Coordinates of C-alpha atoms in Angstrom, one line a residue:
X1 CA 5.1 11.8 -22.2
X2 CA 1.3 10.2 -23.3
X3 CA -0.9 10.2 -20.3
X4 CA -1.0 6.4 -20.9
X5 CA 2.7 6.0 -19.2
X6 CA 0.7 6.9 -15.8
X7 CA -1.5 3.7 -16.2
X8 CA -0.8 -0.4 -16.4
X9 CA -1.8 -1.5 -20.0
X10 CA -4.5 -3.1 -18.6
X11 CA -6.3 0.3 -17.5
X12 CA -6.2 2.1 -20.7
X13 CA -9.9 1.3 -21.6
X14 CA -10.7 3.1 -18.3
X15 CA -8.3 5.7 -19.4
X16 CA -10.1 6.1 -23.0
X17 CA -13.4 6.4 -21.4
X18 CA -12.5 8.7 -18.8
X19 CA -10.9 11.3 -21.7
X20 CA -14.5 10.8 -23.2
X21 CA -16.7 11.8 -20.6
X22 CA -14.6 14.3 -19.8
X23 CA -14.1 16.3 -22.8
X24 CA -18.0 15.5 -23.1
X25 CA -18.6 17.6 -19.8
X26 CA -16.5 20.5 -21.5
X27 CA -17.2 20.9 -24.6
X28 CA -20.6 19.6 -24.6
X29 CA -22.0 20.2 -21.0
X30 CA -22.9 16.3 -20.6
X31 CA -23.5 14.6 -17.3
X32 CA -21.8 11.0 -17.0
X33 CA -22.8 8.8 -14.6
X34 CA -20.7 5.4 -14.2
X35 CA -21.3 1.6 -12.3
X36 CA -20.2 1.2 -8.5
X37 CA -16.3 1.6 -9.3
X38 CA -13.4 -0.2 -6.6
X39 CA -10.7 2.4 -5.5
X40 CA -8.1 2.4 -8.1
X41 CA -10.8 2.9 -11.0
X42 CA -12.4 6.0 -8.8
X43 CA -8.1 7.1 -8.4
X44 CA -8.2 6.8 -12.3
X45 CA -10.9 9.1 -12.8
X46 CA -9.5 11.3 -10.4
X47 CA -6.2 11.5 -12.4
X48 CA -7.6 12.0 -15.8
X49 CA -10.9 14.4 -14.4
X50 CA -8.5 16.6 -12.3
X51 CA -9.4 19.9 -10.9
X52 CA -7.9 22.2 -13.1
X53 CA -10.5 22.0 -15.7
X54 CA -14.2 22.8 -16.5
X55 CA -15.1 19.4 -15.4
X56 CA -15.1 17.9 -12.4
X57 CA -15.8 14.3 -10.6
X58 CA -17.1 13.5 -7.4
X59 CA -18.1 9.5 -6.3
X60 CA -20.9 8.5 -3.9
X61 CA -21.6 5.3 -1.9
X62 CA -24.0 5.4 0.4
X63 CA -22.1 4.4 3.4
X64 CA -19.6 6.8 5.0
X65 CA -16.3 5.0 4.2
X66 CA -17.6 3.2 1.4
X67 CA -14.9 1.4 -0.9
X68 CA -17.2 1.4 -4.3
X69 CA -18.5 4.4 -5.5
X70 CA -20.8 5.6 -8.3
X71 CA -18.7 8.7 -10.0
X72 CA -20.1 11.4 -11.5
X73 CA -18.6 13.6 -13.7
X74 CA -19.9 16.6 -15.0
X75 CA -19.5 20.1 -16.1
X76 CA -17.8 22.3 -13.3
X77 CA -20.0 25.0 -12.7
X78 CA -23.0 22.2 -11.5
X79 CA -23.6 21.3 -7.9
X80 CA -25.1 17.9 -7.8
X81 CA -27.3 16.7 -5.5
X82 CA -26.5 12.8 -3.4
X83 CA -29.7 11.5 -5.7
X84 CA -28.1 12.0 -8.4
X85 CA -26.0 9.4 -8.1
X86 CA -29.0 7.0 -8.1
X87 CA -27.6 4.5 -5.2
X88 CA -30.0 3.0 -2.9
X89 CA -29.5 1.1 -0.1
X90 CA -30.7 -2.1 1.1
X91 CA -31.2 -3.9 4.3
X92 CA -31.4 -7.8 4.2
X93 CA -34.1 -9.4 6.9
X94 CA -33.6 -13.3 7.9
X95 CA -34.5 -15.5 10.9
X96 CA -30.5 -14.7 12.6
X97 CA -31.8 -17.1 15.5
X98 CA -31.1 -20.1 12.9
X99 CA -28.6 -19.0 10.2
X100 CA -25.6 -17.0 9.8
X101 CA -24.7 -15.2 6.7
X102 CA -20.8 -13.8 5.6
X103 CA -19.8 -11.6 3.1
X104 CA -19.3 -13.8 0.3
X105 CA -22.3 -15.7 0.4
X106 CA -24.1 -12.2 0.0
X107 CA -22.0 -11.2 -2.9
X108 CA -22.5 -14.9 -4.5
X109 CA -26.2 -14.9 -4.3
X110 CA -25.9 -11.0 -5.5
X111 CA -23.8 -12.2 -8.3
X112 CA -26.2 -15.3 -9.5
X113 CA -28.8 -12.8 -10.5
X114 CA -26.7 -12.4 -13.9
X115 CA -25.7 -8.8 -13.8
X116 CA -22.4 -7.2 -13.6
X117 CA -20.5 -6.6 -10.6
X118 CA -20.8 -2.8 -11.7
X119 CA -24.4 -2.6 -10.4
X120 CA -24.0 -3.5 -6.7
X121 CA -21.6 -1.0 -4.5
X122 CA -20.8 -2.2 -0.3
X123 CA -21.6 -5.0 1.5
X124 CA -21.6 -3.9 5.2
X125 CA -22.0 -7.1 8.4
X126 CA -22.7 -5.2 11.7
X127 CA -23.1 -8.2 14.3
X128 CA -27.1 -9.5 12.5
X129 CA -27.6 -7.0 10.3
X130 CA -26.5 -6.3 6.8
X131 CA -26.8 -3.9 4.3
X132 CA -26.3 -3.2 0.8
X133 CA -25.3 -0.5 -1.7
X134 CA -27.1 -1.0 -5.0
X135 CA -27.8 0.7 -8.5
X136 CA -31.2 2.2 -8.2
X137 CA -31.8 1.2 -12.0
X138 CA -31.6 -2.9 -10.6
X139 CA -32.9 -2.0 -7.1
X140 CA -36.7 -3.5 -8.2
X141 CA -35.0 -6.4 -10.1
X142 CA -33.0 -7.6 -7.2
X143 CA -35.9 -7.2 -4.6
X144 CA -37.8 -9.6 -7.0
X145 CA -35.2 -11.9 -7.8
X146 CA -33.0 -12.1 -4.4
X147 CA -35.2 -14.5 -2.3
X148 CA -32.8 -16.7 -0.8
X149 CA -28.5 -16.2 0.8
X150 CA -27.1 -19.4 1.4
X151 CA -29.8 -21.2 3.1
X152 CA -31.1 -18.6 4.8
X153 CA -34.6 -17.1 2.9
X154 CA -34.4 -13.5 3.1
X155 CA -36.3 -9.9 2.4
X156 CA -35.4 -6.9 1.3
X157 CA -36.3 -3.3 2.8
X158 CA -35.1 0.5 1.7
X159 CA -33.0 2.1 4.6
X160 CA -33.3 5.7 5.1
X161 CA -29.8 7.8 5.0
X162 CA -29.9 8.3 9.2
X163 CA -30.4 4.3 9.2
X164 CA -27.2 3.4 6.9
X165 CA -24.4 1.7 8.8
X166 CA -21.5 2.9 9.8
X167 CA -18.4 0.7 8.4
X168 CA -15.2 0.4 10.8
X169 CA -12.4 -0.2 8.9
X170 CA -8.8 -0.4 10.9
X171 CA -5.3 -0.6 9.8
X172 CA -2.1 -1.4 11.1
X173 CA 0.9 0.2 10.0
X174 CA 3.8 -1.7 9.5
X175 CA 7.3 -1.1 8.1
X176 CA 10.2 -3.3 6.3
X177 CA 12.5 -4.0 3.6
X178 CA 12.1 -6.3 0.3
X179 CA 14.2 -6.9 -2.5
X180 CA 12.1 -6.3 -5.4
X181 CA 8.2 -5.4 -6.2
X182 CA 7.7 -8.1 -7.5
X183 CA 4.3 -9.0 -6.2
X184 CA 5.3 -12.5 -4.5
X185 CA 8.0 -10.8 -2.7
X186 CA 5.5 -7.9 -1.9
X187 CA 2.7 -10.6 -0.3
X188 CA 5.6 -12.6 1.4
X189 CA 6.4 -9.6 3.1
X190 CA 3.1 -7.8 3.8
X191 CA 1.3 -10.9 5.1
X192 CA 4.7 -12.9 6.8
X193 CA 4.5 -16.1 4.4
X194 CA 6.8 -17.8 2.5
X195 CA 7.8 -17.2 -1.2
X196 CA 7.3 -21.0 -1.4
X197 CA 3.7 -20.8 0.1
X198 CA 2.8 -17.4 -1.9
X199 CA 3.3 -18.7 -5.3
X200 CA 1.2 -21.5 -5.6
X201 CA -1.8 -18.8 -4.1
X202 CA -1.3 -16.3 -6.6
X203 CA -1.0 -18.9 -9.2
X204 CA -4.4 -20.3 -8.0
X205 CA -6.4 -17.0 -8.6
X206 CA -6.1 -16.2 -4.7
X207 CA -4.6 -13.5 -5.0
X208 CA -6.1 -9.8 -6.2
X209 CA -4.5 -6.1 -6.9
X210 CA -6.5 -3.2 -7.0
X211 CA -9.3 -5.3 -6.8
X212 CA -8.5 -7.5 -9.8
X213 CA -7.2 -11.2 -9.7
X214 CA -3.2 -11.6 -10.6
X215 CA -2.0 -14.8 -11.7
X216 CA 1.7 -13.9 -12.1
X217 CA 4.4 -14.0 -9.6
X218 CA 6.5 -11.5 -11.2
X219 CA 3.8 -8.7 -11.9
X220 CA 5.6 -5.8 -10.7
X221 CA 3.7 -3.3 -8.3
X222 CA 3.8 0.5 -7.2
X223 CA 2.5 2.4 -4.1
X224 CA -0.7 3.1 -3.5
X225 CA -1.9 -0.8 -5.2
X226 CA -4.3 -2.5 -2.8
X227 CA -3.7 -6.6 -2.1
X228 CA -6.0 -9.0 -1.2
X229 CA -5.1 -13.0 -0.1
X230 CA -8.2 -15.3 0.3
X231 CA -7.6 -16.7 3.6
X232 CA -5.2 -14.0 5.1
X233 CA -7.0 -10.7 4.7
X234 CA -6.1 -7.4 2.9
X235 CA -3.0 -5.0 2.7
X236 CA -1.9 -1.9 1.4
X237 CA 1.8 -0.8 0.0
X238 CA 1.2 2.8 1.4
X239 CA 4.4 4.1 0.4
X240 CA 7.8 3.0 -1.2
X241 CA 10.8 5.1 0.7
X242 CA 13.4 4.6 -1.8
X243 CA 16.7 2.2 -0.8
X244 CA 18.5 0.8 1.8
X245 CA 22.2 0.5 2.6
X246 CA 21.5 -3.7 1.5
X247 CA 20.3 -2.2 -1.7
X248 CA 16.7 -3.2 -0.3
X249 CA 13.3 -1.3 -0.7
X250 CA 12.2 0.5 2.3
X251 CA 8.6 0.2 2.0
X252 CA 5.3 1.4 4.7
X253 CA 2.5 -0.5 4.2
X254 CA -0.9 -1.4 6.1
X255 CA -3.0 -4.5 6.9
X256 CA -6.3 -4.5 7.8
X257 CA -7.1 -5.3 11.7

């Protein structure tokens, strides 16, 4: 069996580069380090690094229970040190009394400064105050360029690491039956809508696994993959627990409170 039957198609770039940097680590004692990478890329490298080998892996995000992570991977026998993964963290000032600002306005106006996704890491609201994981090689760039989220002018400030918010992420367990994995059946089920209202959504680009957009009904999905539906939150299929006596999947999964 090729360690490419472990992986969708569409991950076997990831796949090729992780076999790079790690045989680079071994034979040649190299130090890789990658863009803020969402969950399932960080599980990739997990897979592929492992830990019975002479390299090793270990992600870093600034914020406690951050969900994008730099990764570095390098030769086993190194301990690296947290600034090595080159993240710095940003604070966002702006006159609260007269504006409020949500996530996706941050990310927008993050986004409009024409670099990759790859360079910025968490976005953390805490009642007025938000924060921001960034690539230490754009942090200047940003601070010169970021002037303005939605219509609320803003600045930028470094936060010390006892000053970094702490993210509270909930989620409630749930348990049922579906007929397929198909991911329309899956959403259905994990966020109590209709097939007939679920379609049109994931046809529309709504709807994202592992962090990417889906556009097909019938995309078929596995435990562990992460959903999330503009307008009716996030989920997780935590575990599929094999048939029921309706020749149904029992599946555990989670959505976030």
């Amino acid at each position: 069996m090729s360690i490419y039957d472990h992986f969708r198609a569409e991950e076997a770039v990831l796949v090729d580069q992780a076999l790079e940097w790690k045989e680079a680590a071994e034979q040649y004692h190299k130090m890789k380090l990658t863009d803020f990478l969402d969950p399932r890329e960080q599980q990739i490298l997990s897979v592929i690094i492992g830990s019975q080998s002479d390299a090793a892996v270990q992600f870093f995000g600034a914020f406690e229970q951050a969900e994008r992570k730099r990764a570095l991977i390098y030769p086993s026998y190194i301990q690296p040190e947290p600034q090595e993964f080159q993240v710095e963290t940003l604070e966002i000032s702006y006159a609260s009394k007269f504006h409020t600002i949500e996530h996706r306005q941050v990310l927008g106006a993050l986004m409009s400064l024409g670099m990759k996704r790859g360079k910025y890491g968490d976005i953390v609201l805490q009642q007025e105050r938000i924060q921001l994981a960034v690539a230490q090689e754009v942090t200047e760039y940003i601070r010169l360029n970021l002037q303005a989220v939605g219509k609320a002018n803003i600045s930028l400030s470094p936060v010390s690491s006892e000053n970094i918010l702490h993210q509270q992420e909930e989620w409630l367990e749930k348990s049922g039956t579906v007929s397929s994995m198909r991911l329309d059946v899956l959403i259905a089920e994990i966020f109590n809508l209709s097939r007939q209202k679920v379609s049109p959504l994931i046809k529309n680009g709504l709807v994202k696994v592992n962090w990417k957009v889906v556009e097909q009904p019938a995309y078929e999905c596995y435990a562990g993959d992460a959903f999330s539906v503009r307008g009716y939150g996030r989920g997780k299929l935590l575990s599929v627990d094999g048939k029921s006596k309706r020749d149904k999947w029992r599946i555990l999964y989670g959505l976030r409170k």
